[in-house]
Amino acid sequence: MATTRRRGFNEAVTRFWSFAAPAYNLPVLQRWVYRPPQNEVIAQLRAHGSRRIADIACGTGVLADRIEHELKPDEVYGVDMSDGMLAQARARSDRVQWLKGPAEHLPFDDGALDAVVTTSAFHFFDQPAAVREFHRVLASGGLAVVVALSARQPLLQGPVASRWKPAHHASQAEIRAMFEDAGLHVTDQHRVPRPAWITFISDLVTAGTKS
């Protein structure tokens, strides 16, 4: 029953973002909402030296395109469930390999990647399943970076027992536990720095490596 509900929610989210994809590229949204977490991901990837990288729930491809331009890795993939988002992404770049699929069932072989990243979408995932899938597709020593909306106030986070549910904003401790349960060693966890006037957006960077 839970799987059926989850599939229905995924389909609804996919339809919405297929419709909303053009708005996602608005400069004001990119600058103030999406660029700060993307900067955090770029810094983590640069420090790790990743050469085969996938951006999960890539949207219109802004981050994957930045990774290709700024880091020049051997392989860059953008994965999303929305046809509308992927159409925008393909128009943005032909150097990134764009693939369709959910975070919980990635279109990669075991150990195929050096890094898996995701920003501004983790609250929509079946979170424990997605983190386990990140571990599966990473090579030994590979890096996972999740930037997730995560309320500072426990009352806004929702009960752990329902963390599979749509739009769950997991706590810092929950995300760390998901990484560790999946076999990822947490190497960094901190809030995304933002100007004081926009701190109502509370997002958390969690980075971990596969032993």
CSV table of C-alpha atoms in Angstrom, one decimal:
chain,number,residue,atom,x,y,z
A,1,MET,CA,0.0,0.0,0.0
A,2,ALA,CA,2.8,2.4,0.9
A,3,THR,CA,4.5,1.7,-2.4
A,4,THR,CA,1.3,2.4,-4.3
A,5,ARG,CA,0.9,5.8,-2.5
A,6,ARG,CA,4.5,6.6,-3.1
A,7,ARG,CA,4.2,5.8,-6.8
A,8,GLY,CA,1.2,8.0,-7.1
A,9,PHE,CA,2.9,10.9,-5.3
A,10,ASN,CA,6.0,10.6,-7.6
A,11,GLU,CA,3.7,10.8,-10.7
A,12,ALA,CA,2.0,13.9,-9.3
A,13,VAL,CA,5.3,15.6,-8.6
A,14,THR,CA,6.6,14.7,-12.1
A,15,ARG,CA,3.5,16.2,-13.7
A,16,PHE,CA,3.8,19.4,-11.7
A,17,TRP,CA,7.5,19.9,-12.5
A,18,SER,CA,6.9,19.2,-16.1
A,19,PHE,CA,4.4,22.1,-16.1
A,20,ALA,CA,6.5,24.4,-13.9
A,21,ALA,CA,9.9,23.8,-15.5
A,22,PRO,CA,10.2,27.2,-17.3
A,23,ALA,CA,9.6,29.0,-14.0
A,24,TYR,CA,12.5,27.1,-12.3
A,25,ASN,CA,15.0,29.0,-14.5
A,26,LEU,CA,13.9,32.5,-13.3
A,27,PRO,CA,17.1,34.4,-12.4
A,28,VAL,CA,15.8,35.5,-9.0
A,29,LEU,CA,15.1,31.9,-7.9
A,30,GLN,CA,18.4,30.7,-9.2
A,31,ARG,CA,20.4,33.4,-7.5
A,32,TRP,CA,18.8,33.4,-4.1
A,33,VAL,CA,17.3,30.0,-3.6
A,34,TYR,CA,19.2,27.4,-5.7
A,35,ARG,CA,22.7,28.8,-6.2
A,36,PRO,CA,23.9,28.8,-2.6
A,37,PRO,CA,23.4,25.0,-2.2
A,38,GLN,CA,24.8,24.4,-5.7
A,39,ASN,CA,28.0,26.3,-4.6
A,40,GLU,CA,28.3,24.0,-1.6
A,41,VAL,CA,28.1,20.9,-3.9
A,42,ILE,CA,30.7,22.3,-6.3
A,43,ALA,CA,33.1,22.8,-3.4
A,44,GLN,CA,32.6,19.3,-2.1
A,45,LEU,CA,33.1,17.8,-5.5
A,46,ARG,CA,36.2,19.9,-6.2
A,47,ALA,CA,37.8,18.8,-2.8
A,48,HIS,CA,37.0,15.1,-3.5
A,49,GLY,CA,38.3,15.2,-7.1
A,50,SER,CA,35.3,13.3,-8.5
A,51,ARG,CA,35.5,12.3,-12.2
A,52,ARG,CA,32.2,10.5,-12.7
A,53,ILE,CA,29.3,12.5,-11.3
A,54,ALA,CA,25.5,12.3,-11.3
A,55,ASP,CA,23.1,15.0,-10.2
A,56,ILE,CA,19.9,13.4,-9.0
A,57,ALA,CA,16.6,15.3,-9.5
A,58,CYS,CA,18.6,17.6,-11.7
A,59,GLY,CA,15.7,19.8,-12.8
A,60,THR,CA,16.5,22.0,-15.8
A,61,GLY,CA,20.2,21.1,-15.5
A,62,VAL,CA,21.7,24.2,-14.0
A,63,LEU,CA,23.9,22.4,-11.5
A,64,ALA,CA,24.9,19.5,-13.8
A,65,ASP,CA,25.9,22.1,-16.4
A,66,ARG,CA,27.9,24.0,-13.8
A,67,ILE,CA,29.7,20.8,-12.8
A,68,GLU,CA,30.6,20.1,-16.4
A,69,HIS,CA,31.9,23.7,-17.0
A,70,GLU,CA,33.6,24.4,-13.7
A,71,LEU,CA,35.1,20.9,-12.8
A,72,LYS,CA,35.6,19.3,-16.2
A,73,PRO,CA,35.0,15.7,-15.0
A,74,ASP,CA,35.2,12.7,-17.3
A,75,GLU,CA,31.4,12.0,-17.1
A,76,VAL,CA,28.5,14.1,-15.9
A,77,TYR,CA,24.9,12.8,-15.7
A,78,GLY,CA,21.7,14.6,-14.9
A,79,VAL,CA,18.8,12.4,-13.7
A,80,ASP,CA,15.2,13.5,-13.3
A,81,MET,CA,11.7,12.0,-13.5
A,82,SER,CA,10.2,15.0,-15.3
A,83,ASP,CA,10.1,15.1,-19.1
A,84,GLY,CA,9.6,18.9,-18.9
A,85,MET,CA,12.6,19.4,-16.8
A,86,LEU,CA,14.7,17.1,-18.9
A,87,ALA,CA,13.6,18.9,-22.1
A,88,GLN,CA,14.9,22.2,-20.6
A,89,ALA,CA,18.1,20.5,-19.5
A,90,ARG,CA,18.8,19.0,-22.9
A,91,ALA,CA,18.4,22.4,-24.5
A,92,ARG,CA,20.9,23.8,-22.0
A,93,SER,CA,23.8,21.4,-22.7
A,94,ASP,CA,24.7,18.5,-24.9
A,95,ARG,CA,27.8,17.7,-22.9
A,96,VAL,CA,25.9,16.3,-20.0
A,97,GLN,CA,24.2,12.9,-20.3
A,98,TRP,CA,20.5,13.4,-19.4
A,99,LEU,CA,18.7,10.3,-18.0
A,100,LYS,CA,15.1,9.7,-16.8
A,101,GLY,CA,14.6,7.9,-13.5
A,102,PRO,CA,13.7,8.2,-9.8
A,103,ALA,CA,16.2,8.7,-7.0
A,104,GLU,CA,15.2,5.3,-5.5
A,105,HIS,CA,16.0,3.3,-8.7
A,106,LEU,CA,19.0,5.0,-10.5
A,107,PRO,CA,19.9,3.9,-14.0
A,108,PHE,CA,23.5,3.0,-13.1
A,109,ASP,CA,25.4,-0.2,-12.4
A,110,ASP,CA,26.8,-1.0,-9.0
A,111,GLY,CA,29.9,1.1,-8.3
A,112,ALA,CA,29.6,3.1,-11.5
A,113,LEU,CA,30.1,6.6,-10.1
A,114,ASP,CA,32.6,8.6,-8.1
A,115,ALA,CA,30.0,11.0,-6.8
A,116,VAL,CA,26.2,11.4,-6.4
A,117,VAL,CA,24.7,14.7,-5.5
A,118,THR,CA,21.2,16.2,-5.0
A,119,THR,CA,20.0,19.7,-4.1
A,120,SER,CA,16.5,21.0,-3.2
A,121,ALA,CA,14.7,17.8,-3.8
A,122,PHE,CA,15.5,15.3,-1.0
A,123,HIS,CA,12.2,16.1,0.8
A,124,PHE,CA,10.4,14.5,-2.1
A,125,PHE,CA,12.3,11.3,-2.0
A,126,ASP,CA,11.8,8.0,-0.2
A,127,GLN,CA,14.8,9.2,1.7
A,128,PRO,CA,16.2,6.0,3.2
A,129,ALA,CA,15.8,4.1,-0.1
A,130,ALA,CA,17.4,7.0,-2.0
A,131,VAL,CA,20.5,7.1,0.3
A,132,ARG,CA,20.8,3.3,0.0
A,133,GLU,CA,20.7,3.7,-3.8
A,134,PHE,CA,23.4,6.4,-3.7
A,135,HIS,CA,25.6,3.9,-1.8
A,136,ARG,CA,24.9,1.2,-4.3
A,137,VAL,CA,26.0,3.2,-7.4
A,138,LEU,CA,29.1,4.7,-5.7
A,139,ALA,CA,32.6,3.2,-6.2
A,140,SER,CA,34.7,2.6,-3.1
A,141,GLY,CA,35.6,6.0,-1.7
A,142,GLY,CA,32.8,7.6,-3.6
A,143,LEU,CA,31.1,10.8,-2.4
A,144,ALA,CA,27.4,11.4,-1.7
A,145,VAL,CA,26.3,15.0,-1.1
A,146,VAL,CA,22.7,15.8,-0.1
A,147,VAL,CA,21.5,19.3,0.4
A,148,ALA,CA,18.1,19.1,2.0
A,149,LEU,CA,15.5,21.4,3.4
A,150,SER,CA,15.8,20.7,7.1
A,151,ALA,CA,13.9,22.9,9.7
A,152,ARG,CA,15.9,23.9,12.7
A,153,GLN,CA,12.8,23.6,14.9
A,154,PRO,CA,12.0,19.9,15.8
A,155,LEU,CA,8.2,20.6,15.7
A,156,LEU,CA,8.4,21.4,12.0
A,157,GLN,CA,10.3,18.3,11.1
A,158,GLY,CA,7.5,15.7,11.5
A,159,PRO,CA,7.8,12.3,13.2
A,160,VAL,CA,10.6,9.9,12.2
A,161,ALA,CA,8.0,7.1,11.8
A,162,SER,CA,6.6,8.8,8.7
A,163,ARG,CA,9.8,9.9,7.1
A,164,TRP,CA,9.0,8.1,3.9
A,165,LYS,CA,6.0,10.4,3.4
A,166,PRO,CA,5.9,13.2,0.8
A,167,ALA,CA,7.8,16.4,1.5
A,168,HIS,CA,9.4,15.3,4.8
A,169,HIS,CA,12.0,17.8,6.0
A,170,ALA,CA,14.3,15.5,7.9
A,171,SER,CA,16.3,16.6,10.9
A,172,GLN,CA,20.1,16.8,10.9
A,173,ALA,CA,20.2,13.7,13.1
A,174,GLU,CA,17.9,11.8,10.8
A,175,ILE,CA,19.9,12.5,7.7
A,176,ARG,CA,23.1,11.5,9.5
A,177,ALA,CA,21.5,8.2,10.6
A,178,MET,CA,20.3,7.5,7.0
A,179,PHE,CA,23.8,7.9,5.7
A,180,GLU,CA,25.3,5.7,8.4
A,181,ASP,CA,22.6,3.0,8.0
A,182,ALA,CA,23.3,2.9,4.3
A,183,GLY,CA,27.1,2.4,4.9
A,184,LEU,CA,28.2,6.0,4.2
A,185,HIS,CA,30.7,7.7,6.5
A,186,VAL,CA,29.6,11.3,7.2
A,187,THR,CA,32.5,13.6,6.6
A,188,ASP,CA,30.7,17.0,6.8
A,189,GLN,CA,27.3,18.4,7.9
A,190,HIS,CA,26.5,22.1,8.1
A,191,ARG,CA,23.8,24.6,7.2
A,192,VAL,CA,24.0,26.4,3.9
A,193,PRO,CA,25.2,30.0,4.5
A,194,ARG,CA,22.6,32.5,3.5
A,195,PRO,CA,21.9,36.2,3.9
A,196,ALA,CA,20.1,37.1,7.1
A,197,TRP,CA,16.9,38.1,5.2
A,198,ILE,CA,16.5,34.7,3.6
A,199,THR,CA,17.4,32.4,6.6
A,200,PHE,CA,13.7,31.2,6.6
A,201,ILE,CA,15.1,28.8,4.0
A,202,SER,CA,16.9,26.3,6.2
A,203,ASP,CA,18.9,23.8,4.2
A,204,LEU,CA,21.5,21.4,5.4
A,205,VAL,CA,24.6,19.9,3.6
A,206,THR,CA,25.4,16.3,4.4
A,207,ALA,CA,28.4,14.7,2.7
A,208,GLY,CA,29.6,11.2,3.2
A,209,THR,CA,31.9,8.6,1.6
A,210,LYS,CA,31.5,4.9,0.8
A,211,SER,CA,34.1,2.9,2.7
